[in-house]
Amino acid sequence: MTISMYEASVPVFSARLKALSNVLNIAEQNALDRKIDPRVFLASSLAPDMYALTRQVQIATDHAKGAPSRLAGREVPNYEDNEASFADLQARIAKTVDLLATFAAADMDGSDDRMIELKLGQREFSMAGMQYLLHLAMPNFYFHVTTAYDILRHNGVPLSKAIFMGSR
């Protein structure tokens, strides 16, 4: 049995983004319960040289929308990166989940060998689709989703592995 490029990407991105949405809901409620301005959580990072929560969510959604788009040979949608609230982040996640729903397995057939070329920061990459998905897009996606979770957990939000995994 083999796994398709679609199965390895779209459902995974979608499920993890839905779990991230739940994490953000819990964090927003926790901020209200503890009488903490929600902007404190949104601006928090784990270290001075790391991105804040808002940017972590933005980058996670960028990878979730970018990878399937590139693999399917579609233009990658451009988001403005202007989110300033939990509601804004939720809307961005929902928009990305909706985009993911537009992909079908057939859209990505043969993309494991398709050359993907992109620029991240000052670096340019060119690699086969499977290498791109497994060694660049997915690790980056998971890094930013996990870091968003860690920022909130570090700020005392009562989260668990089950919540992160989306089973609660």
CSV table of C-alpha atoms in Angstrom, one decimal:
chain,number,residue,atom,x,y,z
A,1,MET,CA,0.0,0.0,0.0
A,2,THR,CA,1.3,3.4,-0.8
A,3,ILE,CA,0.3,6.8,0.5
A,4,SER,CA,-0.5,9.6,-2.0
A,5,MET,CA,0.9,13.1,-1.9
A,6,TYR,CA,-2.6,14.2,-1.3
A,7,GLU,CA,-3.1,11.9,1.7
A,8,ALA,CA,0.2,12.9,3.1
A,9,SER,CA,-0.6,16.6,3.0
A,10,VAL,CA,-4.1,18.0,2.7
A,11,PRO,CA,-5.9,15.9,5.3
A,12,VAL,CA,-3.0,16.3,7.7
A,13,PHE,CA,-2.8,20.1,7.3
A,14,SER,CA,-6.6,20.3,7.7
A,15,ALA,CA,-6.7,18.2,10.9
A,16,ARG,CA,-3.8,20.0,12.5
A,17,LEU,CA,-5.2,23.4,11.7
A,18,LYS,CA,-8.6,22.4,13.2
A,19,ALA,CA,-6.7,21.3,16.3
A,20,LEU,CA,-4.8,24.6,16.3
A,21,SER,CA,-8.1,26.5,16.1
A,22,ASN,CA,-9.3,24.6,19.2
A,23,VAL,CA,-6.0,25.5,21.0
A,24,LEU,CA,-6.6,29.2,20.1
A,25,ASN,CA,-10.2,29.0,21.4
A,26,ILE,CA,-9.0,27.6,24.7
A,27,ALA,CA,-6.3,30.3,24.9
A,28,GLU,CA,-8.7,33.1,24.3
A,29,GLN,CA,-11.2,31.8,26.9
A,30,ASN,CA,-8.3,31.3,29.3
A,31,ALA,CA,-7.2,35.0,28.8
A,32,LEU,CA,-10.8,36.1,29.5
A,33,ASP,CA,-11.1,33.9,32.6
A,34,ARG,CA,-7.8,35.1,34.0
A,35,LYS,CA,-8.5,38.7,33.0
A,36,ILE,CA,-5.5,38.9,30.8
A,37,ASP,CA,-5.6,41.1,27.7
A,38,PRO,CA,-5.6,38.6,24.8
A,39,ARG,CA,-3.0,40.7,23.0
A,40,VAL,CA,-0.5,39.6,25.7
A,41,PHE,CA,-0.8,36.0,24.4
A,42,LEU,CA,-0.8,37.1,20.7
A,43,ALA,CA,2.4,39.1,21.2
A,44,SER,CA,4.2,36.4,23.3
A,45,SER,CA,7.1,34.4,22.1
A,46,LEU,CA,9.3,31.7,23.7
A,47,ALA,CA,12.5,33.8,23.3
A,48,PRO,CA,13.4,37.3,22.3
A,49,ASP,CA,14.6,36.2,18.9
A,50,MET,CA,11.6,34.1,18.0
A,51,TYR,CA,8.3,35.1,16.4
A,52,ALA,CA,5.3,35.8,18.5
A,53,LEU,CA,2.2,33.6,18.5
A,54,THR,CA,0.4,35.6,15.8
A,55,ARG,CA,3.3,35.1,13.4
A,56,GLN,CA,3.6,31.4,14.2
A,57,VAL,CA,0.0,30.9,13.2
A,58,GLN,CA,0.5,32.9,10.0
A,59,ILE,CA,3.5,30.9,9.0
A,60,ALA,CA,1.8,27.6,9.8
A,61,THR,CA,-1.1,28.6,7.5
A,62,ASP,CA,1.3,29.7,4.9
A,63,HIS,CA,2.8,26.2,4.7
A,64,ALA,CA,-0.6,24.6,4.8
A,65,LYS,CA,-1.8,26.6,1.8
A,66,GLY,CA,1.5,26.8,0.0
A,67,ALA,CA,2.4,23.1,-0.1
A,68,PRO,CA,-0.7,21.7,-1.7
A,69,SER,CA,-0.9,24.7,-4.1
A,70,ARG,CA,2.6,24.2,-5.3
A,71,LEU,CA,2.2,20.4,-5.6
A,72,ALA,CA,-1.0,20.9,-7.6
A,73,GLY,CA,0.6,23.5,-9.8
A,74,ARG,CA,-1.7,26.3,-8.6
A,75,GLU,CA,-0.8,29.8,-7.6
A,76,VAL,CA,-0.3,30.1,-3.9
A,77,PRO,CA,-2.9,32.4,-2.4
A,78,ASN,CA,-1.4,35.5,-0.8
A,79,TYR,CA,-2.6,36.5,2.7
A,80,GLU,CA,-1.9,39.9,4.1
A,81,ASP,CA,-0.5,38.9,7.5
A,82,ASN,CA,-2.5,41.6,9.2
A,83,GLU,CA,-4.2,39.5,11.9
A,84,ALA,CA,-4.4,41.4,15.3
A,85,SER,CA,-6.8,39.3,17.3
A,86,PHE,CA,-7.8,35.7,18.0
A,87,ALA,CA,-10.8,36.2,15.8
A,88,ASP,CA,-8.5,37.3,12.9
A,89,LEU,CA,-6.3,34.2,13.4
A,90,GLN,CA,-9.4,32.0,13.5
A,91,ALA,CA,-10.6,33.5,10.2
A,92,ARG,CA,-7.2,32.9,8.7
A,93,ILE,CA,-7.3,29.3,9.8
A,94,ALA,CA,-10.8,28.8,8.5
A,95,LYS,CA,-9.9,30.4,5.1
A,96,THR,CA,-7.0,28.0,4.9
A,97,VAL,CA,-9.1,24.9,5.8
A,98,ASP,CA,-11.6,26.0,3.2
A,99,LEU,CA,-8.9,26.3,0.6
A,100,LEU,CA,-7.6,22.8,1.5
A,101,ALA,CA,-11.1,21.5,0.8
A,102,THR,CA,-10.8,22.6,-2.8
A,103,PHE,CA,-8.0,20.0,-3.5
A,104,ALA,CA,-8.6,16.5,-4.7
A,105,ALA,CA,-6.2,13.6,-4.8
A,106,ALA,CA,-6.1,13.8,-8.6
A,107,ASP,CA,-4.8,17.4,-8.3
A,108,MET,CA,-1.5,16.1,-6.9
A,109,ASP,CA,-1.1,12.9,-8.9
A,110,GLY,CA,2.5,12.8,-10.1
A,111,SER,CA,3.6,15.7,-7.9
A,112,ASP,CA,6.1,13.6,-6.0
A,113,ASP,CA,8.6,14.2,-8.9
A,114,ARG,CA,7.4,17.7,-9.9
A,115,MET,CA,10.1,20.2,-9.4
A,116,ILE,CA,9.1,22.8,-6.8
A,117,GLU,CA,10.9,26.1,-6.8
A,118,LEU,CA,10.4,28.7,-4.1
A,119,LYS,CA,12.1,31.4,-2.2
A,120,LEU,CA,12.0,31.5,1.6
A,121,GLY,CA,13.6,34.7,2.9
A,122,GLN,CA,16.8,35.1,1.0
A,123,ARG,CA,17.2,31.4,0.2
A,124,GLU,CA,16.0,29.8,-3.1
A,125,PHE,CA,15.0,26.1,-3.2
A,126,SER,CA,14.5,23.7,-6.0
A,127,MET,CA,13.5,20.1,-5.2
A,128,ALA,CA,11.2,17.3,-6.1
A,129,GLY,CA,7.7,17.5,-4.7
A,130,MET,CA,8.1,14.6,-2.3
A,131,GLN,CA,11.3,16.0,-0.9
A,132,TYR,CA,9.7,19.4,-0.6
A,133,LEU,CA,6.7,18.1,1.2
A,134,LEU,CA,8.5,15.7,3.6
A,135,HIS,CA,11.6,17.7,4.3
A,136,LEU,CA,10.6,21.4,4.0
A,137,ALA,CA,6.9,22.0,4.1
A,138,MET,CA,5.7,19.5,6.7
A,139,PRO,CA,8.6,20.1,9.2
A,140,ASN,CA,8.1,23.8,9.0
A,141,PHE,CA,4.4,23.5,9.4
A,142,TYR,CA,4.7,21.3,12.5
A,143,PHE,CA,7.4,23.6,13.9
A,144,HIS,CA,5.2,26.6,13.8
A,145,VAL,CA,2.0,24.8,15.0
A,146,THR,CA,4.0,23.3,17.9
A,147,THR,CA,5.6,26.6,18.8
A,148,ALA,CA,2.2,28.3,18.9
A,149,TYR,CA,1.0,25.6,21.3
A,150,ASP,CA,4.2,26.0,23.4
A,151,ILE,CA,3.9,29.7,23.6
A,152,LEU,CA,0.4,29.4,25.0
A,153,ARG,CA,1.4,26.5,27.3
A,154,HIS,CA,4.3,28.6,28.6
A,155,ASN,CA,1.8,31.4,29.4
A,156,GLY,CA,-0.2,29.1,31.6
A,157,VAL,CA,-3.0,28.1,29.2
A,158,PRO,CA,-4.1,24.6,30.4
A,159,LEU,CA,-3.5,22.6,27.2
A,160,SER,CA,-2.7,18.9,26.8
A,161,LYS,CA,-1.2,16.6,24.2
A,162,ALA,CA,-4.7,15.4,23.5
A,163,ILE,CA,-5.8,18.9,22.7
A,164,PHE,CA,-2.8,19.5,20.5
A,165,MET,CA,-3.5,16.2,18.6
A,166,GLY,CA,-7.2,17.3,18.2
A,167,SER,CA,-8.7,14.4,20.1
A,168,ARG,CA,-10.3,16.8,22.7
